GROMACS .gro file of C-alpha atoms in nm:
model
  284
    1MET     CA    1  -1.351  -1.150   0.703
    2THR     CA    2  -1.489  -1.471   0.537
    3LYS     CA    3  -1.411  -1.797   0.557
    4LYS     CA    4  -1.448  -1.820   0.188
    5HIS     CA    5  -1.234  -1.455   0.131
    6ALA     CA    6  -0.950  -1.531   0.296
    7SER     CA    7  -0.951  -1.847   0.033
    8TYR     CA    8  -0.951  -1.665  -0.230
    9ARG     CA    9  -0.611  -1.538  -0.068
   10ALA     CA   10  -0.493  -1.789   0.006
   11ASP     CA   11  -0.582  -1.984  -0.322
   12LEU     CA   12  -0.351  -1.640  -0.572
   13THR     CA   13  -0.084  -1.660  -0.254
   14GLN     CA   14  -0.046  -2.091  -0.356
   15SER     CA   15  -0.099  -2.076  -0.720
   16LEU     CA   16   0.145  -1.762  -0.790
   17PRO     CA   17   0.435  -1.831  -0.535
   18ARG     CA   18   0.655  -1.583  -0.546
   19LYS     CA   19   1.039  -1.542  -0.523
   20ALA     CA   20   1.082  -1.211  -0.344
   21GLY     CA   21   1.003  -1.302   0.055
   22ARG     CA   22   0.830  -1.052   0.242
   23ILE     CA   23   0.983  -0.827   0.640
   24ASP     CA   24   0.909  -0.798   0.916
   25LEU     CA   25   0.907  -0.405   0.994
   26LEU     CA   26   0.757  -0.371   1.375
   27GLY     CA   27   0.566  -0.707   1.340
   28VAL     CA   28   0.349  -0.554   0.966
   29LYS     CA   29   0.509  -0.785   0.711
   30VAL     CA   30   0.627  -0.627   0.323
   31ASP     CA   31   0.689  -0.733   0.040
   32ARG     CA   32   1.022  -0.682  -0.077
   33LEU     CA   33   0.955  -0.607  -0.391
   34THR     CA   34   1.066  -0.275  -0.657
   35MET     CA   35   0.800  -0.144  -0.838
   36VAL     CA   36   0.829  -0.331  -1.127
   37GLU     CA   37   0.844  -0.601  -0.970
   38ALA     CA   38   0.507  -0.502  -0.814
   39VAL     CA   39   0.354  -0.392  -1.086
   40ALA     CA   40   0.410  -0.737  -1.297
   41GLU     CA   41   0.269  -0.957  -0.946
   42CYS     CA   42  -0.050  -0.697  -1.008
   43ASP     CA   43  -0.064  -0.806  -1.331
   44ARG     CA   44  -0.038  -1.227  -1.248
   45ALA     CA   45  -0.338  -1.162  -0.947
   46ILE     CA   46  -0.555  -1.015  -1.271
   47GLN     CA   47  -0.409  -1.306  -1.488
   48ALA     CA   48  -0.561  -1.550  -1.243
   49ALA     CA   49  -0.916  -1.411  -1.150
   50ILE     CA   50  -0.914  -1.422  -0.747
   51PRO     CA   51  -1.034  -1.134  -0.584
   52SER     CA   52  -0.644  -1.031  -0.444
   53GLN     CA   53  -0.563  -0.731  -0.254
   54VAL     CA   54  -0.305  -0.458  -0.273
   55ALA     CA   55  -0.186  -0.318   0.042
   56THR     CA   56  -0.062  -0.051   0.088
   57VAL     CA   57   0.223   0.078   0.401
   58ASN     CA   58   0.314   0.440   0.518
   59VAL     CA   59   0.473   0.520   0.876
   60ALA     CA   60   0.079   0.644   0.951
   61ILE     CA   61  -0.107   0.274   0.834
   62MET     CA   62   0.197   0.082   1.039
   63MET     CA   63   0.129   0.237   1.342
   64ALA     CA   64  -0.215   0.204   1.301
   65ALA     CA   65  -0.189  -0.146   1.236
   66ARG     CA   66   0.003  -0.260   1.542
   67ARG     CA   67  -0.329  -0.078   1.790
   68ILE     CA   68  -0.626  -0.238   1.538
   69PRO     CA   69  -0.629  -0.634   1.452
   70ARG     CA   70  -0.894  -0.649   1.148
   71LEU     CA   71  -0.627  -0.407   1.023
   72LYS     CA   72  -0.376  -0.551   1.087
   73GLN     CA   73  -0.542  -0.906   0.924
   74ILE     CA   74  -0.592  -0.671   0.622
   75ILE     CA   75  -0.242  -0.638   0.571
   76THR     CA   76  -0.149  -0.942   0.600
   77ASP     CA   77  -0.428  -1.124   0.395
   78SER     CA   78  -0.302  -0.870   0.106
   79TYR     CA   79  -0.180  -1.048  -0.103
   80LEU     CA   80   0.035  -0.780  -0.206
   81VAL     CA   81   0.208  -0.529   0.047
   82CYS     CA   82   0.343  -0.234  -0.094
   83ALA     CA   83   0.611   0.024   0.105
   84ASP     CA   84   0.452   0.347   0.109
   85GLY     CA   85   0.735   0.579   0.268
   86GLN     CA   86   1.105   0.643   0.246
   87PRO     CA   87   1.129   0.574   0.650
   88LEU     CA   88   1.076   0.236   0.635
   89VAL     CA   89   1.286   0.181   0.310
   90TRP     CA   90   1.585   0.330   0.593
   91MET     CA   91   1.401   0.129   0.875
   92SER     CA   92   1.477  -0.190   0.666
   93ARG     CA   93   1.813  -0.057   0.547
   94ALA     CA   94   1.923  -0.021   0.898
   95LEU     CA   95   1.782  -0.351   0.960
   96GLY     CA   96   1.982  -0.507   0.747
   97LEU     CA   97   1.612  -0.655   0.513
   98GLY     CA   98   1.691  -0.417   0.255
   99LEU     CA   99   1.410  -0.352   0.093
  100ARG     CA  100   1.484  -0.196  -0.264
  101GLU     CA  101   1.310   0.117  -0.319
  102ARG     CA  102   0.967   0.263  -0.226
  103VAL     CA  103   0.669   0.176  -0.421
  104ALA     CA  104   0.436   0.424  -0.312
  105GLY     CA  105   0.087   0.372  -0.383
  106TYR     CA  106  -0.039   0.672  -0.579
  107ASP     CA  107   0.291   0.547  -0.894
  108LEU     CA  108   0.129   0.177  -0.845
  109MET     CA  109  -0.178   0.344  -0.877
  110ILE     CA  110  -0.035   0.541  -1.203
  111GLU     CA  111   0.140   0.224  -1.331
  112THR     CA  112  -0.159   0.009  -1.319
  113LEU     CA  113  -0.337   0.209  -1.508
  114ASP     CA  114  -0.072   0.245  -1.775
  115LEU     CA  115  -0.081  -0.178  -1.753
  116ALA     CA  116  -0.496  -0.166  -1.801
  117GLU     CA  117  -0.441  -0.017  -2.113
  118LYS     CA  118  -0.199  -0.254  -2.334
  119GLN     CA  119  -0.387  -0.549  -2.139
  120GLY     CA  120  -0.760  -0.381  -2.225
  121TYR     CA  121  -0.760  -0.400  -1.856
  122ARG     CA  122  -1.131  -0.238  -1.680
  123VAL     CA  123  -1.062   0.037  -1.438
  124PHE     CA  124  -1.331   0.111  -1.201
  125PHE     CA  125  -1.301   0.400  -0.944
  126LEU     CA  126  -1.432   0.493  -0.641
  127GLY     CA  127  -1.378   0.765  -0.378
  128GLY     CA  128  -1.370   1.139  -0.364
  129THR     CA  129  -1.654   1.410  -0.421
  130SER     CA  130  -1.786   1.392  -0.730
  131GLN     CA  131  -1.612   1.645  -0.915
  132VAL     CA  132  -1.296   1.529  -0.780
  133SER     CA  133  -1.391   1.201  -0.962
  134GLU     CA  134  -1.510   1.310  -1.262
  135ALA     CA  135  -1.182   1.490  -1.237
  136SER     CA  136  -0.986   1.200  -1.166
  137VAL     CA  137  -1.143   0.970  -1.455
  138GLN     CA  138  -1.038   1.306  -1.738
  139ALA     CA  139  -0.729   1.321  -1.603
  140ALA     CA  140  -0.686   0.909  -1.676
  141ILE     CA  141  -0.820   0.919  -2.019
  142ARG     CA  142  -0.583   1.196  -2.144
  143LEU     CA  143  -0.310   0.985  -2.003
  144HIS     CA  144  -0.468   0.696  -2.182
  145PRO     CA  145  -0.708   0.819  -2.423
  146THR     CA  146  -0.817   0.441  -2.505
  147LEU     CA  147  -0.845   0.346  -2.168
  148ASP     CA  148  -1.202   0.124  -2.024
  149LEU     CA  149  -1.271   0.349  -1.676
  150ASP     CA  150  -1.612   0.408  -1.464
  151ARG     CA  151  -1.662   0.544  -1.153
  152HIS     CA  152  -1.833   0.660  -0.858
  153HIS     CA  153  -1.783   0.898  -0.598
  154GLY     CA  154  -1.704   0.796  -0.219
  155TYR     CA  155  -1.966   0.960  -0.041
  156PHE     CA  156  -2.228   0.729  -0.011
  157ASP     CA  157  -2.432   0.596   0.320
  158LYS     CA  158  -2.537   0.281   0.312
  159GLU     CA  159  -2.865   0.270   0.210
  160SER     CA  160  -2.700   0.376  -0.150
  161LEU     CA  161  -2.459   0.078  -0.088
  162PRO     CA  162  -2.609  -0.178  -0.268
  163GLU     CA  163  -2.669   0.087  -0.595
  164VAL     CA  164  -2.248   0.073  -0.553
  165LEU     CA  165  -2.236  -0.270  -0.579
  166ASP     CA  166  -2.425  -0.307  -0.849
  167GLN     CA  167  -2.293  -0.030  -1.041
  168ILE     CA  168  -1.910  -0.172  -0.978
  169GLN     CA  169  -2.006  -0.596  -1.081
  170ARG     CA  170  -2.218  -0.474  -1.360
  171TYR     CA  171  -1.947  -0.323  -1.483
  172ASN     CA  172  -1.690  -0.635  -1.441
  173PRO     CA  173  -1.374  -0.418  -1.342
  174HIS     CA  174  -1.021  -0.584  -1.330
  175ILE     CA  175  -0.885  -0.312  -1.158
  176LEU     CA  176  -1.084  -0.134  -0.846
  177ILE     CA  177  -0.924   0.106  -0.721
  178VAL     CA  178  -1.056   0.278  -0.429
  179ALA     CA  179  -0.959   0.569  -0.206
  180LEU     CA  180  -1.170   0.581   0.105
  181GLY     CA  181  -0.891   0.643   0.328
  182SER     CA  182  -0.705   0.432   0.578
  183PRO     CA  183  -0.841   0.168   0.783
  184ALA     CA  184  -1.187   0.327   0.578
  185GLN     CA  185  -1.066   0.178   0.244
  186GLU     CA  186  -0.849  -0.213   0.370
  187TYR     CA  187  -1.219  -0.210   0.504
  188TRP     CA  188  -1.432  -0.186   0.242
  189ILE     CA  189  -1.265  -0.414   0.042
  190ASP     CA  190  -1.207  -0.680   0.255
  191ASP     CA  191  -1.564  -0.675   0.327
  192HIS     CA  192  -1.677  -0.661  -0.004
  193SER     CA  193  -1.397  -0.761  -0.255
  194GLY     CA  194  -1.501  -1.136  -0.252
  195THR     CA  195  -1.865  -1.077  -0.334
  196LEU     CA  196  -1.751  -0.807  -0.594
  197GLY     CA  197  -1.465  -1.060  -0.775
  198VAL     CA  198  -1.287  -0.774  -0.895
  199PRO     CA  199  -0.928  -0.957  -0.957
  200LEU     CA  200  -0.759  -0.703  -0.811
  201SER     CA  201  -0.820  -0.431  -0.552
  202LEU     CA  202  -0.573  -0.137  -0.482
  203ALA     CA  203  -0.583   0.102  -0.145
  204VAL     CA  204  -0.529   0.512  -0.283
  205GLY     CA  205  -0.573   0.684   0.048
  206GLY     CA  206  -0.574   1.021  -0.174
  207GLY     CA  207  -0.470   0.911  -0.485
  208LEU     CA  208  -0.760   1.089  -0.599
  209ASP     CA  209  -0.699   1.400  -0.505
  210VAL     CA  210  -0.374   1.413  -0.740
  211LEU     CA  211  -0.408   1.234  -1.033
  212SER     CA  212  -0.775   1.532  -1.043
  213GLY     CA  213  -0.530   1.806  -0.964
  214VAL     CA  214  -0.708   1.909  -0.674
  215LYS     CA  215  -0.432   1.825  -0.438
  216ARG     CA  216  -0.032   1.851  -0.564
  217ARG     CA  217   0.218   1.590  -0.482
  218ALA     CA  218   0.569   1.686  -0.341
  219PRO     CA  219   0.844   1.708  -0.545
  220ARG     CA  220   1.042   1.412  -0.697
  221TRP     CA  221   1.361   1.480  -0.445
  222ILE     CA  222   1.139   1.604  -0.111
  223GLN     CA  223   0.922   1.214  -0.213
  224VAL     CA  224   1.326   1.021  -0.202
  225SER     CA  225   1.468   1.289   0.042
  226GLY     CA  226   1.218   1.116   0.361
  227LEU     CA  227   1.038   1.518   0.373
  228GLU     CA  228   0.740   1.422   0.158
  229TRP     CA  229   0.562   1.438   0.555
  230LEU     CA  230   0.608   1.769   0.591
  231TYR     CA  231   0.525   1.899   0.223
  232ARG     CA  232   0.163   1.784   0.326
  233LEU     CA  233   0.208   1.948   0.689
  234LYS     CA  234   0.236   2.282   0.490
  235ASP     CA  235  -0.059   2.234   0.262
  236ASP     CA  236  -0.299   2.108   0.538
  237PRO     CA  237  -0.132   2.207   0.867
  238LEU     CA  238  -0.441   2.143   1.112
  239ARG     CA  239  -0.517   1.773   0.911
  240TYR     CA  240  -0.161   1.688   0.932
  241GLY     CA  241  -0.021   1.756   1.206
  242ARG     CA  242  -0.245   1.597   1.424
  243ARG     CA  243  -0.215   1.335   1.218
  244TYR     CA  244   0.216   1.318   1.241
  245VAL     CA  245   0.202   1.374   1.615
  246SER     CA  246  -0.025   1.112   1.667
  247THR     CA  247   0.237   0.902   1.455
  248TYR     CA  248   0.576   0.964   1.387
  249PRO     CA  249   0.704   0.995   1.776
  250HIS     CA  250   0.658   0.672   1.843
  251PHE     CA  251   0.767   0.521   1.461
  252LEU     CA  252   1.097   0.656   1.556
  253ILE     CA  253   1.097   0.557   1.934
  254HIS     CA  254   0.949   0.159   1.800
  255ALA     CA  255   1.242   0.204   1.481
  256ALA     CA  256   1.535   0.337   1.719
  257TRP     CA  257   1.415   0.040   1.975
  258ALA     CA  258   1.432  -0.242   1.738
  259ILE     CA  259   1.748  -0.075   1.498
  260GLY     CA  260   1.951  -0.059   1.826
  261LYS     CA  261   1.841  -0.435   1.902
  262SER     CA  262   1.856  -0.571   1.524
  263TYR     CA  263   2.228  -0.413   1.586
  264SER     CA  264   2.311  -0.549   1.927
  265ARG     CA  265   2.177  -0.956   1.778
  266ARG     CA  266   2.434  -0.882   1.540
  267LEU     CA  267   2.714  -0.710   1.674
  268ARG     CA  268   2.679  -1.036   1.978
  269VAL     CA  269   2.689  -1.308   1.641
  270ALA     CA  270   3.048  -1.136   1.496
  271CYS     CA  271   3.211  -1.138   1.822
  272LEU     CA  272   3.127  -1.574   1.880
  273ARG     CA  273   3.179  -1.647   1.522
  274VAL     CA  274   3.534  -1.430   1.627
  275LEU     CA  275   3.625  -1.708   1.928
  276ARG     CA  276   3.504  -1.977   1.718
  277LEU     CA  277   3.796  -1.844   1.468
  278ARG     CA  278   3.988  -1.809   1.723
  279PRO     CA  279   4.314  -2.084   1.734
  280SER     CA  280   4.246  -2.304   2.086
  281GLY     CA  281   4.494  -2.196   2.346
  282GLN     CA  282   4.536  -1.811   2.247
  283ASP     CA  283   4.461  -1.644   2.517
  284GLY     CA  284   4.563  -1.349   2.376
   0.00000   0.00000   0.00000
């Protein structure tokens, strides 16, 4: 990250202080925000017109950030970091840190599209195949008929990059939706958002695949129960099987260790309080 790019985020954080602080989950900082609050923060960032990034963190991204310093730094520097995973919400509560709800990247994208139509913000989709990109635009327009929207597919090489950047700059969007997969999408935003000057960049992973109808999202009850990973595994066992085998066991071990340490610490604090309240000279 360049010093100039880092200064954008510092300026934004200083000019738009938030009441809700960040909590530390296995070394990755996450904002304690509800969906309503996250959308409001997105609106404030857009109006501030300072390039800012919104990161959405699930179990896979959290564990990747623990291994990859650059990804972790990008997440730390992001204006908003949303917990996109029910297991993260459960872990935070077990640690006594209390994330209030899951703020999924797809849901946040849908909410920002609604915000964009109401406020007259321009939106740019970057990602997916040509078919997915076009279908995503059509789906978004069906939901929001007056939405100002442009797009480019995500399958471009280094030689085509200047054309992509030029298209985005000429369109001059308020919101840039990037669906290139993690960590490529976080790296791309980090590399180019300062140059592009887009007020709000949101990484959504496979969000355009779902919006376009190419992929289906798990029913609400599965999302809330924390079993969305199992639903995805059913649809694409090879892809998600590798991901979950390489991340979830490590997550469960680290989460259990952190929760155990937290309970132990809280128990010691409670015992010390009892001893301090105990009348002097009383020995049983």
